[in-house]
């Protein structure tokens, strides 16, 4: 008999079962709940072992889960970011309408801090979690912990497709296609694209929208014009090099307005005119776009609407309205044309 089995039968835990069967605790938890993601073979092995060794759920843990409060936890990369602040406004309004409180955590684009945020919200026994991934997150076991604690989870904007959850996103592909098409129709022939890290779904979709617009209008794809750059400072740092190249671009499409404003600064510092020499389009639609000189053409993401719909989606899950269903919702974006791009003739 394994030395790990020399224990009080009533004290066997999920971790004990996981260790004996050489699987993860989260797999054991989901198998015990008859989760559809777990194979029949694994479910049978887990349930057989649990029955043989008299496994019983921890009474205290069950009690704590049952006493979960009416608070919704929210994890955002940056509270000061216009888009996320408007999302929070929409979430708060719907939460208030439904007698829920909110607890906001900020990851500051840090995976490690995001993990701590998740742990804190689980410890606070929130009723549900609304989360947008940090740009450095590419491992998701901490969010599986949310589900394993029977806490409802909805991703918004920067989503995780590795887990079965509800999700709500902006139509990133269509927005990027529209932005690039506008630059092309206004006369640009050589358009640079500044993107976020490639593993993020928003990066993949916006890049694909950009590329497909180039292909539609038979413009060549120049990989040297596609850069990983998603902050104001990075844009100021790398844009001069591109502007000094022999065949410089005549247009820029940026992943967000912060980055677009950095491009604008670098272009003006180089003595070039916007939009006559260089046209610029961002993605967000916030105060930065309206306060630049010239004002930025951008894709409006409608963050407030996203926040309202994300909160409604989560509260429906908490209240059992959509139990057992997974939804994918899309908020449609719109092009806001301003002075950083030329008029279409």
Short mmCIF file of C-alpha atoms in Angstrom, two decimals:
data_model
loop_
_atom_site.label_atom_id
_atom_site.label_comp_id
_atom_site.label_asym_id
_atom_site.label_seq_id
_atom_site.Cartn_x
_atom_site.Cartn_y
_atom_site.Cartn_z
CA UNK A 1 0.00 0.00 0.00
CA UNK A 2 1.27 3.46 -0.89
CA UNK A 3 2.44 5.43 2.11
CA UNK A 4 0.19 8.21 0.84
CA UNK A 5 -2.80 6.03 1.70
CA UNK A 6 -1.92 5.73 5.36
CA UNK A 7 -4.34 8.38 6.48
CA UNK A 8 -7.72 8.81 8.02
CA UNK A 9 -10.20 7.92 5.30
CA UNK A 10 -12.43 10.84 6.15
CA UNK A 11 -9.52 13.22 5.62
CA UNK A 12 -8.67 12.37 2.04
CA UNK A 13 -8.62 15.52 -0.14
CA UNK A 14 -8.79 16.41 -3.80
CA UNK A 15 -5.02 16.94 -3.73
CA UNK A 16 -4.54 13.41 -2.36
CA UNK A 17 -6.60 11.95 -5.20
CA UNK A 18 -4.71 14.05 -7.76
CA UNK A 19 -1.34 12.88 -6.42
CA UNK A 20 -2.32 9.19 -6.46
CA UNK A 21 -3.76 9.34 -9.99
CA UNK A 22 -1.01 11.65 -11.30
CA UNK A 23 -3.42 14.32 -12.51
CA UNK A 24 -4.05 17.92 -11.49
CA UNK A 25 -6.33 18.89 -8.59
CA UNK A 26 -8.45 20.96 -10.98
CA UNK A 27 -9.00 17.85 -13.15
CA UNK A 28 -10.10 15.91 -10.05
CA UNK A 29 -12.48 18.70 -9.07
CA UNK A 30 -14.05 18.86 -12.50
CA UNK A 31 -14.30 15.05 -12.75
CA UNK A 32 -16.17 14.93 -9.42
CA UNK A 33 -18.58 17.54 -10.81
CA UNK A 34 -19.07 15.50 -14.03
CA UNK A 35 -17.65 18.36 -16.11
CA UNK A 36 -18.01 17.90 -19.87
CA UNK A 37 -14.32 18.73 -20.49
CA UNK A 38 -13.17 15.60 -18.62
CA UNK A 39 -13.02 12.21 -20.37
CA UNK A 40 -15.23 9.35 -19.23
CA UNK A 41 -12.12 7.29 -18.41
CA UNK A 42 -10.77 9.99 -16.08
CA UNK A 43 -14.16 10.55 -14.45
CA UNK A 44 -14.51 6.81 -13.75
CA UNK A 45 -11.01 6.60 -12.27
CA UNK A 46 -11.53 9.63 -10.04
CA UNK A 47 -14.97 8.61 -8.83
CA UNK A 48 -13.88 5.03 -8.21
CA UNK A 49 -10.89 6.17 -6.17
CA UNK A 50 -13.00 8.70 -4.26
CA UNK A 51 -15.62 6.07 -3.41
CA UNK A 52 -13.07 3.44 -2.40
CA UNK A 53 -11.27 5.84 -0.08
CA UNK A 54 -14.41 7.50 1.27
CA UNK A 55 -13.72 10.97 -0.06
CA UNK A 56 -16.09 13.67 1.22
CA UNK A 57 -16.05 17.37 0.26
CA UNK A 58 -14.57 19.63 2.90
CA UNK A 59 -17.55 20.83 4.92
CA UNK A 60 -15.95 24.18 5.68
CA UNK A 61 -15.17 24.84 2.02
CA UNK A 62 -18.73 23.96 1.05
CA UNK A 63 -20.05 26.28 3.74
CA UNK A 64 -17.81 29.12 2.56
CA UNK A 65 -18.94 28.69 -1.03
CA UNK A 66 -22.56 28.71 0.09
CA UNK A 67 -22.02 31.96 1.99
CA UNK A 68 -20.64 33.82 -1.00
CA UNK A 69 -21.67 37.47 -0.97
CA UNK A 70 -23.22 39.79 -3.54
CA UNK A 71 -19.91 41.26 -4.70
CA UNK A 72 -18.57 41.06 -8.25
CA UNK A 73 -14.80 41.04 -8.66
CA UNK A 74 -13.30 42.88 -11.63
CA UNK A 75 -9.75 42.55 -12.98
CA UNK A 76 -8.51 45.15 -15.47
CA UNK A 77 -5.01 45.78 -16.88
CA UNK A 78 -5.14 49.54 -16.23
CA UNK A 79 -7.81 51.60 -14.50
CA UNK A 80 -6.49 54.88 -15.94
CA UNK A 81 -6.88 53.61 -19.52
CA UNK A 82 -9.89 55.38 -21.06
CA UNK A 83 -11.35 52.20 -22.52
CA UNK A 84 -11.20 50.25 -19.27
CA UNK A 85 -12.47 53.15 -17.20
CA UNK A 86 -15.55 53.40 -19.43
CA UNK A 87 -16.06 49.63 -19.14
CA UNK A 88 -15.97 49.98 -15.35
CA UNK A 89 -18.64 52.68 -15.60
CA UNK A 90 -20.95 50.33 -17.49
CA UNK A 91 -20.29 47.45 -15.10
CA UNK A 92 -20.97 49.60 -12.04
CA UNK A 93 -24.27 50.83 -13.41
CA UNK A 94 -25.64 47.35 -14.09
CA UNK A 95 -24.26 46.01 -10.80
CA UNK A 96 -26.02 48.82 -8.91
CA UNK A 97 -29.28 48.16 -10.76
CA UNK A 98 -29.11 44.53 -9.61
CA UNK A 99 -27.99 45.18 -6.00
CA UNK A 100 -24.43 43.94 -6.50
CA UNK A 101 -21.29 45.59 -5.18
CA UNK A 102 -18.04 45.66 -7.15
CA UNK A 103 -14.44 45.03 -6.10
CA UNK A 104 -11.91 46.32 -8.66
CA UNK A 105 -8.38 44.92 -9.01
CA UNK A 106 -5.68 46.24 -11.36
CA UNK A 107 -3.05 43.91 -12.80
CA UNK A 108 -0.85 46.70 -14.20
CA UNK A 109 -0.14 44.38 -17.16
CA UNK A 110 1.60 41.92 -14.79
CA UNK A 111 0.85 38.18 -14.85
CA UNK A 112 2.12 37.79 -11.28
CA UNK A 113 -0.09 40.59 -9.98
CA UNK A 114 -3.04 39.18 -11.92
CA UNK A 115 -2.58 35.84 -10.14
CA UNK A 116 -2.61 37.65 -6.79
CA UNK A 117 -5.76 39.53 -7.80
CA UNK A 118 -7.51 36.26 -8.60
CA UNK A 119 -6.42 34.75 -5.28
CA UNK A 120 -7.72 37.78 -3.39
CA UNK A 121 -11.11 37.63 -5.10
CA UNK A 122 -11.46 33.90 -4.41
CA UNK A 123 -10.56 34.57 -0.78
CA UNK A 124 -13.19 37.30 -0.63
CA UNK A 125 -15.79 34.75 -1.82
CA UNK A 126 -17.08 36.99 -4.60
CA UNK A 127 -20.16 35.85 -6.48
CA UNK A 128 -18.48 36.22 -9.86
CA UNK A 129 -15.44 37.60 -11.66
CA UNK A 130 -15.17 39.81 -14.74
CA UNK A 131 -11.64 39.72 -16.14
CA UNK A 132 -9.55 41.21 -18.93
CA UNK A 133 -6.12 39.60 -19.31
CA UNK A 134 -2.85 41.41 -18.80
CA UNK A 135 -0.77 41.50 -21.95
CA UNK A 136 1.83 39.28 -20.24
CA UNK A 137 -0.61 36.48 -19.38
CA UNK A 138 -0.32 33.28 -21.41
CA UNK A 139 -1.01 30.70 -18.66
CA UNK A 140 -4.49 30.42 -17.18
CA UNK A 141 -4.54 27.97 -14.27
CA UNK A 142 -5.40 30.80 -11.85
CA UNK A 143 -8.64 31.34 -13.74
CA UNK A 144 -9.34 27.61 -13.63
CA UNK A 145 -9.10 28.04 -9.84
CA UNK A 146 -11.97 30.53 -10.08
CA UNK A 147 -14.14 27.95 -11.85
CA UNK A 148 -13.05 25.17 -9.47
CA UNK A 149 -14.33 27.31 -6.59
CA UNK A 150 -17.75 27.47 -8.25
CA UNK A 151 -17.35 31.18 -8.99
CA UNK A 152 -18.85 32.40 -12.25
CA UNK A 153 -16.34 33.89 -14.70
CA UNK A 154 -16.74 36.14 -17.74
CA UNK A 155 -13.86 37.49 -19.84
CA UNK A 156 -14.10 40.83 -21.63
CA UNK A 157 -11.96 42.49 -24.33
CA UNK A 158 -8.73 40.51 -23.74
CA UNK A 159 -10.21 37.06 -23.48
CA UNK A 160 -8.98 33.55 -22.75
CA UNK A 161 -10.12 30.91 -25.26
CA UNK A 162 -8.52 28.03 -23.33
CA UNK A 163 -11.36 27.86 -20.78
CA UNK A 164 -15.08 27.34 -21.26
CA UNK A 165 -16.52 30.66 -20.11
CA UNK A 166 -18.73 33.45 -21.36
CA UNK A 167 -16.82 36.15 -23.30
CA UNK A 168 -17.51 39.56 -24.74
CA UNK A 169 -15.24 41.36 -27.19
CA UNK A 170 -15.13 44.28 -29.57
CA UNK A 171 -15.27 43.31 -33.25
CA UNK A 172 -11.49 43.75 -33.46
CA UNK A 173 -11.15 42.25 -36.93
CA UNK A 174 -13.85 44.44 -38.47
CA UNK A 175 -12.56 47.54 -36.69
CA UNK A 176 -9.01 46.99 -37.93
CA UNK A 177 -10.22 46.25 -41.45
CA UNK A 178 -12.29 49.45 -41.46
CA UNK A 179 -9.38 51.54 -40.14
CA UNK A 180 -6.94 50.20 -42.72
CA UNK A 181 -9.48 50.51 -45.52
CA UNK A 182 -10.08 54.15 -44.58
CA UNK A 183 -6.34 54.86 -44.77
CA UNK A 184 -6.18 53.18 -48.18
CA UNK A 185 -9.22 55.02 -49.54
CA UNK A 186 -7.80 58.33 -48.33
CA UNK A 187 -4.68 57.74 -50.43
CA UNK A 188 -2.22 55.68 -48.33
CA UNK A 189 -0.25 53.01 -50.20
CA UNK A 190 2.26 51.93 -47.57
CA UNK A 191 0.72 51.45 -44.12
CA UNK A 192 2.57 50.44 -40.94
CA UNK A 193 0.83 48.52 -38.16
CA UNK A 194 1.81 48.72 -34.48
CA UNK A 195 0.46 45.73 -32.53
CA UNK A 196 0.19 44.28 -29.01
CA UNK A 197 1.86 40.93 -28.07
CA UNK A 198 1.01 38.29 -30.66
CA UNK A 199 -0.56 35.76 -28.23
CA UNK A 200 -3.45 38.10 -27.37
CA UNK A 201 -6.66 37.48 -29.31
CA UNK A 202 -7.11 41.22 -29.94
CA UNK A 203 -3.68 41.31 -31.58
CA UNK A 204 -4.43 38.34 -33.82
CA UNK A 205 -7.80 39.73 -34.91
CA UNK A 206 -6.61 43.29 -35.52
CA UNK A 207 -3.57 42.08 -37.43
CA UNK A 208 -5.80 39.88 -39.61
CA UNK A 209 -8.14 42.80 -40.29
CA UNK A 210 -5.17 44.97 -41.30
CA UNK A 211 -3.72 42.26 -43.56
CA UNK A 212 -7.02 41.44 -45.25
CA UNK A 213 -7.65 45.11 -46.05
CA UNK A 214 -4.23 45.32 -47.73
CA UNK A 215 -5.00 42.19 -49.73
CA UNK A 216 -8.44 43.44 -50.77
CA UNK A 217 -6.83 46.49 -52.37
CA UNK A 218 -3.85 44.55 -53.76
CA UNK A 219 -1.29 46.34 -51.60
CA UNK A 220 1.89 44.43 -50.70
CA UNK A 221 2.43 43.17 -47.14
CA UNK A 222 5.75 44.42 -45.83
CA UNK A 223 6.60 42.59 -42.60
CA UNK A 224 9.13 45.28 -41.67
CA UNK A 225 6.17 47.64 -41.17
CA UNK A 226 4.49 45.36 -38.60
CA UNK A 227 5.94 46.06 -35.17
CA UNK A 228 5.17 44.99 -31.60
CA UNK A 229 4.52 48.41 -30.12
CA UNK A 230 1.56 49.25 -27.89
CA UNK A 231 2.56 52.21 -25.69
CA UNK A 232 3.07 55.93 -26.21
CA UNK A 233 6.76 55.73 -25.24
CA UNK A 234 7.55 52.73 -27.45
CA UNK A 235 5.95 54.51 -30.41
CA UNK A 236 8.09 57.59 -29.83
CA UNK A 237 11.18 55.36 -29.61
CA UNK A 238 10.77 53.22 -32.74
CA UNK A 239 8.91 55.53 -35.15
CA UNK A 240 11.93 57.75 -36.02
CA UNK A 241 13.78 54.72 -37.38
CA UNK A 242 10.84 53.84 -39.65
CA UNK A 243 10.47 57.46 -40.80
CA UNK A 244 14.17 57.53 -41.72
CA UNK A 245 13.92 54.39 -43.84
CA UNK A 246 14.42 54.67 -47.57
CA UNK A 247 10.82 53.77 -48.35
CA UNK A 248 8.95 55.20 -45.37
CA UNK A 249 5.24 54.54 -44.81
CA UNK A 250 2.62 57.14 -45.65
CA UNK A 251 0.19 55.85 -43.04
CA UNK A 252 0.12 54.25 -39.58
CA UNK A 253 -2.56 52.11 -37.96
CA UNK A 254 -1.99 51.72 -34.20
CA UNK A 255 -3.40 49.11 -31.82
CA UNK A 256 -4.61 51.87 -29.47
CA UNK A 257 -4.79 55.65 -29.20
CA UNK A 258 -1.91 55.86 -26.72
CA UNK A 259 0.36 54.36 -29.35
CA UNK A 260 -1.12 56.52 -32.11
CA UNK A 261 -0.39 59.66 -30.07
CA UNK A 262 3.24 58.54 -29.74
CA UNK A 263 3.44 58.11 -33.51
CA UNK A 264 1.96 61.58 -33.96
CA UNK A 265 4.57 63.12 -31.67
CA UNK A 266 7.44 61.38 -33.52
CA UNK A 267 6.12 62.41 -36.92
CA UNK A 268 5.85 66.07 -35.88
CA UNK A 269 9.33 65.96 -34.32
CA UNK A 270 10.65 64.73 -37.67
CA UNK A 271 9.25 67.86 -39.32
CA UNK A 272 6.58 65.98 -41.26
CA UNK A 273 2.97 67.06 -41.64
CA UNK A 274 -0.07 65.05 -40.51
CA UNK A 275 -2.00 64.04 -42.56
CA UNK A 276 -0.37 65.41 -45.74
CA UNK A 277 2.90 63.46 -45.31
CA UNK A 278 1.78 60.78 -42.85
CA UNK A 279 -1.77 59.73 -41.95
CA UNK A 280 -2.48 58.14 -38.54
CA UNK A 281 -5.40 56.08 -37.22
CA UNK A 282 -5.78 54.73 -33.69
CA UNK A 283 -8.14 52.35 -31.88
CA UNK A 284 -10.09 53.27 -28.72
CA UNK A 285 -11.98 56.52 -29.14
CA UNK A 286 -11.10 58.25 -25.88
CA UNK A 287 -9.98 61.64 -24.69
CA UNK A 288 -6.46 61.22 -26.10
CA UNK A 289 -7.82 61.04 -29.65
CA UNK A 290 -9.86 64.19 -29.11
CA UNK A 291 -7.06 66.19 -27.46
CA UNK A 292 -4.23 65.56 -29.95
CA UNK A 293 -3.26 68.17 -32.51
CA UNK A 294 -4.41 67.26 -35.06
CA UNK A 295 -7.18 65.19 -33.51
CA UNK A 296 -6.88 61.47 -34.20
CA UNK A 297 -9.03 59.41 -36.49
CA UNK A 298 -9.84 56.30 -34.46
CA UNK A 299 -12.04 53.25 -33.99
CA UNK A 300 -14.58 53.81 -31.21
CA UNK A 301 -14.88 50.67 -29.06
CA UNK A 302 -17.97 51.63 -27.03
CA UNK A 303 -16.51 50.53 -23.71
CA UNK A 304 -19.51 51.61 -21.64
CA UNK A 305 -21.77 49.32 -23.66
CA UNK A 306 -19.29 46.48 -23.28
CA UNK A 307 -19.26 46.99 -19.51
CA UNK A 308 -23.04 46.92 -19.27
CA UNK A 309 -23.32 43.78 -21.37
CA UNK A 310 -20.47 42.01 -19.56
CA UNK A 311 -22.06 42.72 -16.17
CA UNK A 312 -25.48 41.53 -17.37
CA UNK A 313 -23.88 38.37 -18.74
CA UNK A 314 -22.18 37.61 -15.42
CA UNK A 315 -25.22 38.39 -13.26
CA UNK A 316 -27.34 36.11 -15.46
CA UNK A 317 -24.83 33.33 -14.74
CA UNK A 318 -24.84 34.04 -11.02
CA UNK A 319 -28.65 34.02 -10.92
CA UNK A 320 -28.88 30.79 -12.91
CA UNK A 321 -30.60 32.41 -15.89
CA UNK A 322 -28.07 30.93 -18.35
CA UNK A 323 -26.83 27.94 -16.36
CA UNK A 324 -24.83 25.47 -18.44
CA UNK A 325 -24.61 27.76 -21.47
CA UNK A 326 -21.56 29.59 -22.80
CA UNK A 327 -22.06 32.81 -24.73
CA UNK A 328 -19.81 34.83 -27.00
CA UNK A 329 -20.96 38.41 -27.45
CA UNK A 330 -19.60 41.10 -29.79
CA UNK A 331 -19.77 44.88 -29.41
CA UNK A 332 -19.65 46.57 -32.80
CA UNK A 333 -17.10 49.35 -33.26
CA UNK A 334 -17.36 52.47 -35.41
CA UNK A 335 -14.90 54.66 -37.32
CA UNK A 336 -14.55 58.25 -36.09
CA UNK A 337 -12.87 60.34 -38.80
CA UNK A 338 -10.89 63.38 -37.65
CA UNK A 339 -7.99 65.50 -38.90
CA UNK A 340 -5.15 62.93 -38.67
CA UNK A 341 -6.27 61.33 -41.93
CA UNK A 342 -7.10 62.84 -45.30
CA UNK A 343 -10.60 63.17 -46.64
CA UNK A 344 -11.74 60.46 -49.04
CA UNK A 345 -12.32 61.98 -52.46
#
